[in-house]
């Protein structure tokens, strides 16, 4: 089943985010290579493709897992969690309808 994982950034965490990004992307690349990633990306903190120093308000990942517990465990192990980038992570089932 698909699961939506939404990480919410804390305040002033852009440097932590950038430092942890390679490890974060490696995990997403692994999901993609396994055919389990629908989409992933950050949410700019301002209305701009490149928010510059404003940074990001969080990220969204939609990926396939065997269970909600597996999705939560994967999300909890994210380098952004360990680095203190995310102050909250929400994980919930997702049903793809379109396209």
PDB file of C-alpha atoms in Angstrom:
ATOM      1  CA  UNK A   1       0.000   0.000   0.000  1.00  0.00           C
ATOM      2  CA  UNK A   2       1.057   3.585  -0.542  1.00  0.00           C
ATOM      3  CA  UNK A   3       1.812   5.837   2.440  1.00  0.00           C
ATOM      4  CA  UNK A   4       2.184   9.606   2.631  1.00  0.00           C
ATOM      5  CA  UNK A   5       5.041  10.704   4.843  1.00  0.00           C
ATOM      6  CA  UNK A   6       5.163  14.393   5.698  1.00  0.00           C
ATOM      7  CA  UNK A   7       8.112  15.755   7.623  1.00  0.00           C
ATOM      8  CA  UNK A   8       7.777  19.201   9.182  1.00  0.00           C
ATOM      9  CA  UNK A   9      10.963  21.262   9.507  1.00  0.00           C
ATOM     10  CA  UNK A  10      11.871  23.093  12.682  1.00  0.00           C
ATOM     11  CA  UNK A  11      13.039  26.692  12.749  1.00  0.00           C
ATOM     12  CA  UNK A  12      16.453  27.608  11.356  1.00  0.00           C
ATOM     13  CA  UNK A  13      17.379  24.077  10.255  1.00  0.00           C
ATOM     14  CA  UNK A  14      18.571  24.773   6.693  1.00  0.00           C
ATOM     15  CA  UNK A  15      22.228  24.029   7.524  1.00  0.00           C
ATOM     16  CA  UNK A  16      21.246  20.730   9.176  1.00  0.00           C
ATOM     17  CA  UNK A  17      19.056  19.878   6.196  1.00  0.00           C
ATOM     18  CA  UNK A  18      21.862  20.526   3.711  1.00  0.00           C
ATOM     19  CA  UNK A  19      24.369  18.518   5.768  1.00  0.00           C
ATOM     20  CA  UNK A  20      22.018  15.505   6.001  1.00  0.00           C
ATOM     21  CA  UNK A  21      20.708  15.689   2.438  1.00  0.00           C
ATOM     22  CA  UNK A  22      23.058  13.130   0.810  1.00  0.00           C
ATOM     23  CA  UNK A  23      22.021  10.393   3.283  1.00  0.00           C
ATOM     24  CA  UNK A  24      18.363  11.399   2.977  1.00  0.00           C
ATOM     25  CA  UNK A  25      18.512  11.233  -0.830  1.00  0.00           C
ATOM     26  CA  UNK A  26      20.303   7.866  -0.749  1.00  0.00           C
ATOM     27  CA  UNK A  27      17.342   6.333   1.088  1.00  0.00           C
ATOM     28  CA  UNK A  28      14.888   7.830  -1.399  1.00  0.00           C
ATOM     29  CA  UNK A  29      17.000   6.599  -4.304  1.00  0.00           C
ATOM     30  CA  UNK A  30      16.877   3.087  -2.838  1.00  0.00           C
ATOM     31  CA  UNK A  31      13.058   3.256  -2.692  1.00  0.00           C
ATOM     32  CA  UNK A  32      12.986   4.508  -6.284  1.00  0.00           C
ATOM     33  CA  UNK A  33      15.297   1.742  -7.471  1.00  0.00           C
ATOM     34  CA  UNK A  34      13.020  -0.829  -5.788  1.00  0.00           C
ATOM     35  CA  UNK A  35      10.020   0.657  -7.629  1.00  0.00           C
ATOM     36  CA  UNK A  36       8.424   1.774  -4.358  1.00  0.00           C
ATOM     37  CA  UNK A  37       8.636   5.577  -4.668  1.00  0.00           C
ATOM     38  CA  UNK A  38       5.731   7.502  -6.174  1.00  0.00           C
ATOM     39  CA  UNK A  39       7.117  10.972  -5.449  1.00  0.00           C
ATOM     40  CA  UNK A  40       9.300  12.890  -3.047  1.00  0.00           C
ATOM     41  CA  UNK A  41      10.326  16.476  -2.574  1.00  0.00           C
ATOM     42  CA  UNK A  42      10.699  19.437  -0.259  1.00  0.00           C
ATOM     43  CA  UNK A  43       8.149  22.184   0.408  1.00  0.00           C
ATOM     44  CA  UNK A  44       9.775  25.622   0.016  1.00  0.00           C
ATOM     45  CA  UNK A  45       9.134  27.958   2.954  1.00  0.00           C
ATOM     46  CA  UNK A  46       8.253  30.738   0.512  1.00  0.00           C
ATOM     47  CA  UNK A  47       6.469  30.819  -2.842  1.00  0.00           C
ATOM     48  CA  UNK A  48       9.581  30.162  -4.934  1.00  0.00           C
ATOM     49  CA  UNK A  49      11.146  27.204  -6.720  1.00  0.00           C
ATOM     50  CA  UNK A  50      14.454  28.020  -4.987  1.00  0.00           C
ATOM     51  CA  UNK A  51      13.711  29.526  -1.566  1.00  0.00           C
ATOM     52  CA  UNK A  52      17.352  30.389  -0.893  1.00  0.00           C
ATOM     53  CA  UNK A  53      18.031  31.172   2.767  1.00  0.00           C
ATOM     54  CA  UNK A  54      14.292  30.959   3.599  1.00  0.00           C
ATOM     55  CA  UNK A  55      14.735  27.190   3.357  1.00  0.00           C
ATOM     56  CA  UNK A  56      11.941  24.688   3.514  1.00  0.00           C
ATOM     57  CA  UNK A  57       8.914  24.027   5.687  1.00  0.00           C
ATOM     58  CA  UNK A  58       9.183  20.266   5.285  1.00  0.00           C
ATOM     59  CA  UNK A  59       9.053  17.407   2.801  1.00  0.00           C
ATOM     60  CA  UNK A  60       6.564  14.992   1.328  1.00  0.00           C
ATOM     61  CA  UNK A  61       7.286  11.381   0.396  1.00  0.00           C
ATOM     62  CA  UNK A  62       4.754   8.963  -1.028  1.00  0.00           C
ATOM     63  CA  UNK A  63       6.084   5.437  -1.074  1.00  0.00           C
ATOM     64  CA  UNK A  64       4.964   1.836  -0.920  1.00  0.00           C
ATOM     65  CA  UNK A  65       5.388  -0.215   2.259  1.00  0.00           C
ATOM     66  CA  UNK A  66       3.951  -3.494   3.520  1.00  0.00           C
ATOM     67  CA  UNK A  67       2.242  -1.814   6.479  1.00  0.00           C
ATOM     68  CA  UNK A  68       1.720   1.447   8.307  1.00  0.00           C
ATOM     69  CA  UNK A  69       4.183   0.248  10.936  1.00  0.00           C
ATOM     70  CA  UNK A  70       6.845  -0.329   8.267  1.00  0.00           C
ATOM     71  CA  UNK A  71       6.238   3.131   6.818  1.00  0.00           C
ATOM     72  CA  UNK A  72       6.537   4.710  10.273  1.00  0.00           C
ATOM     73  CA  UNK A  73       9.730   2.785  11.008  1.00  0.00           C
ATOM     74  CA  UNK A  74      11.234   3.933   7.703  1.00  0.00           C
ATOM     75  CA  UNK A  75      10.238   7.537   8.407  1.00  0.00           C
ATOM     76  CA  UNK A  76      11.613   7.409  11.962  1.00  0.00           C
ATOM     77  CA  UNK A  77      14.999   6.265  10.614  1.00  0.00           C
ATOM     78  CA  UNK A  78      15.328   9.224   8.235  1.00  0.00           C
ATOM     79  CA  UNK A  79      18.587  11.203   8.565  1.00  0.00           C
ATOM     80  CA  UNK A  80      16.529  14.400   8.786  1.00  0.00           C
ATOM     81  CA  UNK A  81      14.937  13.045  11.970  1.00  0.00           C
ATOM     82  CA  UNK A  82      18.317  12.121  13.455  1.00  0.00           C
ATOM     83  CA  UNK A  83      19.756  15.534  12.565  1.00  0.00           C
ATOM     84  CA  UNK A  84      16.845  17.425  14.119  1.00  0.00           C
ATOM     85  CA  UNK A  85      15.569  18.848  10.826  1.00  0.00           C
ATOM     86  CA  UNK A  86      12.083  17.435  11.275  1.00  0.00           C
ATOM     87  CA  UNK A  87      10.247  18.370  14.451  1.00  0.00           C
ATOM     88  CA  UNK A  88       7.256  16.224  13.486  1.00  0.00           C
ATOM     89  CA  UNK A  89       6.608  13.449  10.987  1.00  0.00           C
ATOM     90  CA  UNK A  90       3.115  12.388   9.966  1.00  0.00           C
ATOM     91  CA  UNK A  91       2.581   9.019   8.267  1.00  0.00           C
ATOM     92  CA  UNK A  92      -0.772   7.972   6.879  1.00  0.00           C
ATOM     93  CA  UNK A  93      -2.171   5.641   4.220  1.00  0.00           C
ATOM     94  CA  UNK A  94      -2.513   7.093   0.734  1.00  0.00           C
ATOM     95  CA  UNK A  95      -4.687   5.933  -2.134  1.00  0.00           C
ATOM     96  CA  UNK A  96      -3.529   7.010  -5.593  1.00  0.00           C
ATOM     97  CA  UNK A  97      -6.417   7.883  -7.889  1.00  0.00           C
ATOM     98  CA  UNK A  98      -4.974  10.140 -10.615  1.00  0.00           C
ATOM     99  CA  UNK A  99      -3.118  10.152 -12.923  1.00  0.00           C
TER     100      UNK A  99
END
